[in-house]
Coordinates of N, CA and C and ligand atoms in Angstrom, one line a residue:
M1 N 54.6 140.8 108.6 CA 55.1 139.3 108.4 C 57.1 140.9 107.6
A2 N 58.5 139.3 108.2 CA 58.9 140.4 107.7 C 59.5 139.4 106.5
T3 N 60.4 139.6 105.8 CA 60.8 139.1 105.0 C 61.5 138.2 105.5
E4 N 61.0 136.4 104.4 CA 62.0 135.2 104.9 C 62.7 134.3 103.9
R5 N 63.4 134.4 104.3 CA 63.2 132.8 103.0 C 64.0 131.8 103.3
T6 N 63.5 130.7 102.1 CA 63.1 129.5 102.7 C 63.3 127.7 102.3
F7 N 63.4 127.7 102.0 CA 64.6 126.5 101.3 C 63.6 125.7 100.4
S8 N 64.0 125.2 98.7 CA 62.5 124.7 98.4 C 63.9 123.3 96.7
I9 N 63.2 122.4 96.8 CA 64.5 121.6 95.5 C 62.5 121.8 94.7
I10 N 63.3 121.3 93.3 CA 62.8 120.7 91.9 C 63.0 119.6 92.1
K11 N 62.2 118.8 92.2 CA 62.9 117.3 92.4 C 63.2 115.9 90.8
P12 N 63.3 115.5 91.5 CA 63.7 114.7 90.1 C 61.6 114.8 88.8
D13 N 61.3 113.7 89.2 CA 60.0 113.5 88.6 C 59.4 115.1 87.6
A14 N 60.1 116.0 88.6 CA 59.9 117.2 87.6 C 60.5 118.4 86.8
T15 N 62.0 117.2 86.8 CA 62.9 117.4 86.4 C 63.6 117.1 84.5
R16 N 62.4 115.6 85.1 CA 62.5 114.8 84.1 C 62.0 114.5 83.2
R17 N 60.7 114.9 83.1 CA 59.3 116.0 82.6 C 59.5 117.6 81.9
N18 N 60.5 118.1 81.8 CA 61.0 119.0 82.0 C 60.0 120.3 82.0
I19 N 59.6 120.5 82.7 CA 58.7 121.1 83.6 C 59.4 122.6 84.7
T20 N 60.6 122.8 84.7 CA 61.4 123.6 86.1 C 60.7 124.6 85.6
G21 N 60.5 125.3 85.0 CA 60.2 126.6 84.4 C 58.3 126.8 85.2
K22 N 57.7 126.3 84.3 CA 56.4 126.2 85.1 C 56.2 126.3 86.5
I23 N 57.1 125.2 87.5 CA 56.8 125.5 89.0 C 56.9 126.1 89.0
I24 N 58.7 127.1 89.2 CA 59.3 128.1 88.6 C 58.4 129.8 88.2
D25 N 57.4 129.2 87.3 CA 57.1 130.5 87.8 C 55.2 130.3 88.6
R26 N 55.4 129.3 89.3 CA 54.3 129.6 90.0 C 54.6 130.1 91.2
L27 N 56.3 130.6 91.5 CA 56.9 129.7 92.5 C 56.9 131.6 92.4
E28 N 57.5 132.1 91.4 CA 58.0 133.8 91.5 C 56.6 134.4 91.0
S29 N 55.7 134.6 91.1 CA 54.1 134.7 90.9 C 52.9 134.3 91.5
A30 N 53.9 134.1 93.0 CA 53.1 134.1 93.9 C 53.8 135.2 95.1
G31 N 55.2 136.0 94.9 CA 55.6 136.9 95.0 C 57.4 136.6 95.7
L32 N 56.9 134.9 95.6 CA 59.0 134.4 95.8 C 59.9 134.9 94.9
R33 N 61.2 135.1 95.3 CA 62.0 135.6 94.7 C 62.8 134.9 95.0
V34 N 63.4 134.0 93.5 CA 64.3 133.1 92.9 C 66.5 133.9 94.2
V35 N 66.3 133.1 95.7 CA 67.8 134.2 95.5 C 69.1 133.1 95.5
G36 N 69.0 132.1 95.1 CA 70.3 131.1 95.3 C 69.5 129.8 94.2
Q37 N 70.2 129.1 93.5 CA 69.9 128.0 92.7 C 70.8 127.8 91.8
K38 N 71.0 126.3 92.3 CA 71.7 125.3 91.6 C 70.6 124.6 91.2
R39 N 71.4 123.6 89.5 CA 71.0 122.5 89.3 C 71.9 121.5 88.8
I40 N 71.9 120.2 90.3 CA 73.0 119.5 91.0 C 72.1 117.8 91.0
H41 N 73.3 116.9 91.0 CA 72.7 115.9 91.0 C 73.1 115.8 92.7
M42 N 72.3 115.4 93.3 CA 72.7 114.7 95.2 C 73.2 113.4 94.6
T43 N 74.0 113.0 95.5 CA 74.8 111.5 95.8 C 73.9 110.9 96.7
K44 N 74.3 109.7 97.3 CA 73.2 109.1 97.9 C 73.4 110.0 99.1
E45 N 74.6 109.9 99.6 CA 75.2 111.0 101.3 C 74.9 111.8 101.9
Q46 N 74.1 113.1 100.4 CA 73.8 113.7 101.1 C 71.6 113.2 101.0
A47 N 71.2 113.2 100.0 CA 70.1 112.8 100.4 C 70.1 111.6 102.0
E48 N 70.7 110.7 101.6 CA 70.5 110.6 103.2 C 70.3 111.5 104.5
G49 N 71.2 111.7 104.3 CA 72.1 114.0 104.8 C 70.8 113.9 105.5
F50 N 70.5 114.2 103.6 CA 68.9 115.5 104.1 C 67.7 115.1 104.1
Y51 N 67.1 114.2 104.2 CA 66.3 113.6 105.3 C 66.6 113.2 106.4
A52 N 67.7 112.6 106.7 CA 67.4 112.2 108.0 C 66.8 111.9 108.6
V53 N 66.5 113.4 108.5 CA 64.8 113.6 109.8 C 63.5 111.9 109.4
H54 N 63.8 112.1 108.5 CA 63.1 110.1 108.5 C 63.0 109.0 108.4
K55 N 64.3 109.3 109.1 CA 64.8 107.7 108.3 C 64.5 106.0 108.9
E56 N 63.7 106.7 110.1 CA 62.7 105.3 111.2 C 61.5 105.5 110.0
R57 N 61.2 106.1 108.9 CA 60.0 106.2 108.3 C 59.9 104.8 107.2
P58 N 58.7 104.3 106.9 CA 59.0 102.8 106.6 C 59.6 103.3 104.3
F59 N 58.8 104.3 103.5 CA 59.5 105.9 102.7 C 60.9 105.4 101.7
Y60 N 62.1 105.7 103.6 CA 63.7 106.8 103.7 C 64.0 105.9 101.9
N61 N 63.9 104.6 102.5 CA 64.9 104.1 101.2 C 64.2 104.4 100.4
D62 N 63.6 104.0 99.5 CA 62.7 104.8 98.2 C 63.4 105.7 98.5
L63 N 62.1 106.5 98.9 CA 62.5 107.9 98.6 C 64.5 108.9 98.9
V64 N 64.8 107.7 99.0 CA 66.5 108.3 99.1 C 66.3 107.8 97.4
S65 N 66.5 106.7 96.8 CA 66.4 106.1 95.7 C 65.5 107.1 94.8
F66 N 64.4 107.5 94.7 CA 63.9 108.6 93.4 C 64.8 110.2 93.6
M67 N 65.6 110.1 94.9 CA 65.8 111.6 95.6 C 67.4 111.6 94.4
I68 N 68.0 110.6 93.3 CA 68.6 110.4 93.6 C 68.9 109.0 91.3
S69 N 67.6 109.5 91.5 CA 67.2 109.3 90.3 C 67.7 109.6 89.1
G70 N 67.4 111.6 89.1 CA 68.0 112.6 88.2 C 68.7 113.8 89.3
P71 N 68.9 114.6 88.4 CA 69.1 116.2 88.5 C 67.8 116.7 89.7
V72 N 67.7 117.0 90.2 CA 67.1 118.4 91.1 C 67.5 120.0 91.0
V73 N 67.4 120.2 91.2 CA 67.0 121.8 90.9 C 67.1 122.5 92.9
V74 N 68.2 122.7 93.4 CA 67.7 123.5 94.7 C 67.8 124.9 94.9
Q75 N 67.1 125.6 95.5 CA 66.9 126.5 95.3 C 66.4 127.2 96.9
V76 N 67.3 129.0 96.5 CA 66.8 129.5 97.8 C 65.7 130.5 97.6
L77 N 64.7 131.5 98.7 CA 63.1 131.8 97.4 C 62.8 132.7 99.3
E78 N 62.3 133.6 98.8 CA 62.9 135.3 99.6 C 61.3 136.0 99.3
G79 N 61.2 136.8 100.6 CA 59.5 136.8 100.4 C 58.9 137.1 101.6
E80 N 58.5 137.9 101.7 CA 57.5 138.0 102.9 C 56.0 137.1 103.1
D81 N 56.9 136.1 104.6 CA 56.2 135.3 104.1 C 56.2 134.2 104.0
A82 N 57.4 133.6 103.8 CA 58.4 132.6 102.7 C 58.0 131.2 103.1
I83 N 57.8 131.2 104.0 CA 57.9 129.9 103.7 C 56.2 129.4 104.4
A84 N 55.6 130.0 104.4 CA 54.3 130.0 104.1 C 53.8 129.7 102.8
K85 N 54.3 130.8 102.7 CA 53.7 130.7 101.2 C 54.4 129.8 100.7
N86 N 55.2 129.3 100.0 CA 55.9 128.4 99.4 C 54.9 127.6 99.4
R87 N 54.9 126.5 100.9 CA 54.3 125.5 102.1 C 52.6 125.5 100.7
E88 N 51.6 127.0 100.6 CA 50.9 127.4 100.8 C 50.4 126.7 99.1
V89 N 51.7 127.9 98.3 CA 52.5 126.7 96.2 C 52.4 125.7 96.3
M90 N 52.7 125.4 97.1 CA 53.5 123.7 96.6 C 52.0 122.6 96.8
G91 N 51.1 123.3 97.9 CA 49.7 122.3 98.0 C 50.6 120.5 99.1
A92 N 49.5 120.3 99.4 CA 49.7 119.3 100.0 C 50.8 117.8 100.5
T93 N 51.9 117.6 100.7 CA 52.1 116.7 99.9 C 51.6 115.4 99.4
N94 N 50.3 114.6 99.8 CA 49.9 113.8 99.2 C 49.4 115.0 97.2
P95 N 49.7 114.1 96.8 CA 49.0 115.0 95.6 C 47.7 115.0 95.1
K96 N 46.3 113.8 96.2 CA 45.7 113.0 95.9 C 44.6 114.3 96.9
E97 N 46.0 115.2 97.7 CA 44.5 116.3 99.4 C 44.9 117.7 99.1
A98 N 46.1 118.1 97.9 CA 46.9 118.6 97.8 C 45.5 119.3 96.8
A99 N 46.1 121.4 97.1 CA 44.3 122.1 96.7 C 44.5 122.4 95.7
P100 N 43.5 122.7 94.7 CA 43.8 122.4 93.4 C 44.0 123.9 92.5
G101 N 44.9 123.4 91.7 CA 45.8 125.6 91.5 C 46.7 125.0 92.5
T102 N 47.3 123.5 93.2 CA 48.5 124.4 93.5 C 49.6 123.0 93.1
I103 N 50.9 123.9 93.1 CA 52.2 122.7 92.1 C 51.5 121.0 92.6
R104 N 51.1 120.9 93.7 CA 51.3 119.2 93.0 C 50.3 119.5 93.2
A105 N 49.4 119.7 93.3 CA 48.2 119.1 92.5 C 47.3 119.3 91.0
D106 N 49.2 119.9 90.6 CA 49.2 120.0 88.8 C 50.6 119.4 88.8
F107 N 51.2 118.7 88.1 CA 52.4 118.2 88.7 C 52.9 116.9 88.9
A108 N 52.4 116.5 90.6 CA 53.0 115.5 91.3 C 52.8 114.3 91.0
E109 N 53.5 113.8 90.2 CA 52.4 111.7 89.6 C 52.8 111.1 91.2
N110 N 53.0 111.1 92.0 CA 52.1 110.5 94.0 C 52.6 111.2 94.7
I111 N 52.8 110.4 95.7 CA 53.4 111.1 97.1 C 54.8 111.3 97.1
E112 N 55.8 110.1 96.9 CA 57.1 110.4 96.4 C 57.2 111.3 95.4
A113 N 56.8 111.2 94.1 CA 57.4 112.0 93.2 C 56.7 112.8 93.0
N114 N 56.6 114.3 93.7 CA 55.4 115.2 94.8 C 56.4 115.9 94.1
S115 N 57.2 117.0 93.3 CA 57.6 118.0 92.0 C 58.9 118.6 93.0
V116 N 58.5 118.8 94.1 CA 58.6 119.8 95.2 C 59.0 119.4 96.6
H117 N 59.6 120.0 96.7 CA 60.4 119.8 97.9 C 60.4 121.3 98.6
G118 N 59.0 121.7 100.3 CA 60.4 123.3 100.6 C 59.8 123.2 102.4
S119 N 60.6 124.7 102.9 CA 61.2 124.0 104.7 C 59.5 124.1 105.7
D120 N 60.0 123.2 106.1 CA 58.5 123.6 106.9 C 58.1 124.7 108.1
G121 N 59.2 125.1 108.1 CA 59.3 126.3 109.9 C 60.8 126.6 109.5
P122 N 61.0 128.2 110.1 CA 61.6 129.4 110.1 C 63.6 128.0 110.6
D123 N 63.5 127.0 110.9 CA 64.7 126.3 111.6 C 65.0 125.8 110.9
T124 N 64.1 124.7 110.1 CA 64.7 123.7 108.9 C 64.5 124.4 107.9
A125 N 64.4 125.0 107.2 CA 64.0 127.2 106.4 C 66.3 127.0 106.3
K126 N 66.9 127.5 107.3 CA 67.6 127.6 108.8 C 68.9 126.2 108.1
T127 N 68.8 125.0 108.1 CA 69.6 123.8 108.0 C 69.2 124.2 106.9
E128 N 68.2 123.9 106.2 CA 68.1 123.3 104.4 C 69.4 124.7 103.5
I129 N 68.7 125.6 103.8 CA 69.1 125.8 102.7 C 71.1 126.0 103.1
A130 N 71.8 126.1 104.6 CA 72.6 126.4 105.0 C 73.2 124.4 104.4
F131 N 72.6 123.4 104.3 CA 73.1 121.5 104.1 C 73.7 122.1 102.1
F132 N 72.5 123.3 101.1 CA 72.9 122.7 100.2 C 73.4 124.5 99.8
F133 N 73.3 125.9 100.0 CA 74.0 126.5 100.1 C 75.4 127.4 101.1
S134 N 75.8 127.4 99.9 CA 77.2 128.7 101.0 C 76.6 129.8 100.9
D135 N 77.2 131.2 102.4 CA 76.3 132.1 101.6 C 76.0 132.5 100.5
G136 N 77.5 133.2 99.5 CA 78.3 133.4 98.7 C 76.6 133.3 97.8
E137 N 76.1 132.2 97.4 CA 75.7 131.3 96.2 C 74.3 132.7 96.1
I138 N 74.3 132.8 97.6 CA 72.9 132.7 97.7 C 73.1 135.3 98.1
V139 N 72.2 135.6 97.2 CA 72.5 136.7 96.1 C 71.6 137.7 95.9
G140 N 71.2 137.5 96.8 CA 69.8 139.1 97.6 C 69.2 140.4 96.6
Ligands
LIG201 P1 59.2 116.2 100.8 O1 57.7 117.0 101.6 O2 59.7 116.4 100.5 O3 58.9 115.1 102.8 C1 60.0 114.1 102.0 C2 58.9 113.2 101.7 O4 59.4 111.8 101.3 C3 57.6 113.6 100.9 O5 58.4 115.3 100.1 C4 58.3 112.9 99.8 O6 58.5 112.8 98.5 C5 58.4 111.9 100.2 N1 56.9 110.1 100.8 C6 57.3 108.7 100.7 N2 56.0 108.2 101.1 C7 55.6 109.5 102.3 C8 54.8 109.0 103.2 N3 53.8 108.3 103.3 N4 54.2 110.2 103.4 C9 55.0 111.4 104.1 N5 55.8 111.2 102.9 C10 56.1 110.5 101.9

């Protein structure tokens, strides 16, 4: 498997509880390297644009409100098979279904406040990285 990059968000429920370091430790311990990182407070427009794919879903408005309820940490992660590896370490979207030892099983509050986001494939990884990072902000 070639070296890949994926996009990651540490969500407002996690920044609020001051557990960003614990989450980054899980990612790094799994072999993922943080090559881009910034703490931001998303605007409503950014959150709406980022999650535009979910626009028709019943949870969309609540999701946008949640994502702008506090700061987030946006990250570019690099490593072998990074997209799948990140998803494995995060666990299922719903913490009730997440495997033991995953970030969401251990830290998520509920299906919305689920502590982390990760790209679901190579195309989304590319789009999502470009949504928040310019080339000069990624240092491998
Ligand atoms: P994320 O991986 O960032 O992708 C979409 C987000 O919508 C998801 O994590 C959750 O934070 C949120 N969400 C809220 N309700 C649902 C739901 N019923 N199904 C999927 N995602 C949901």
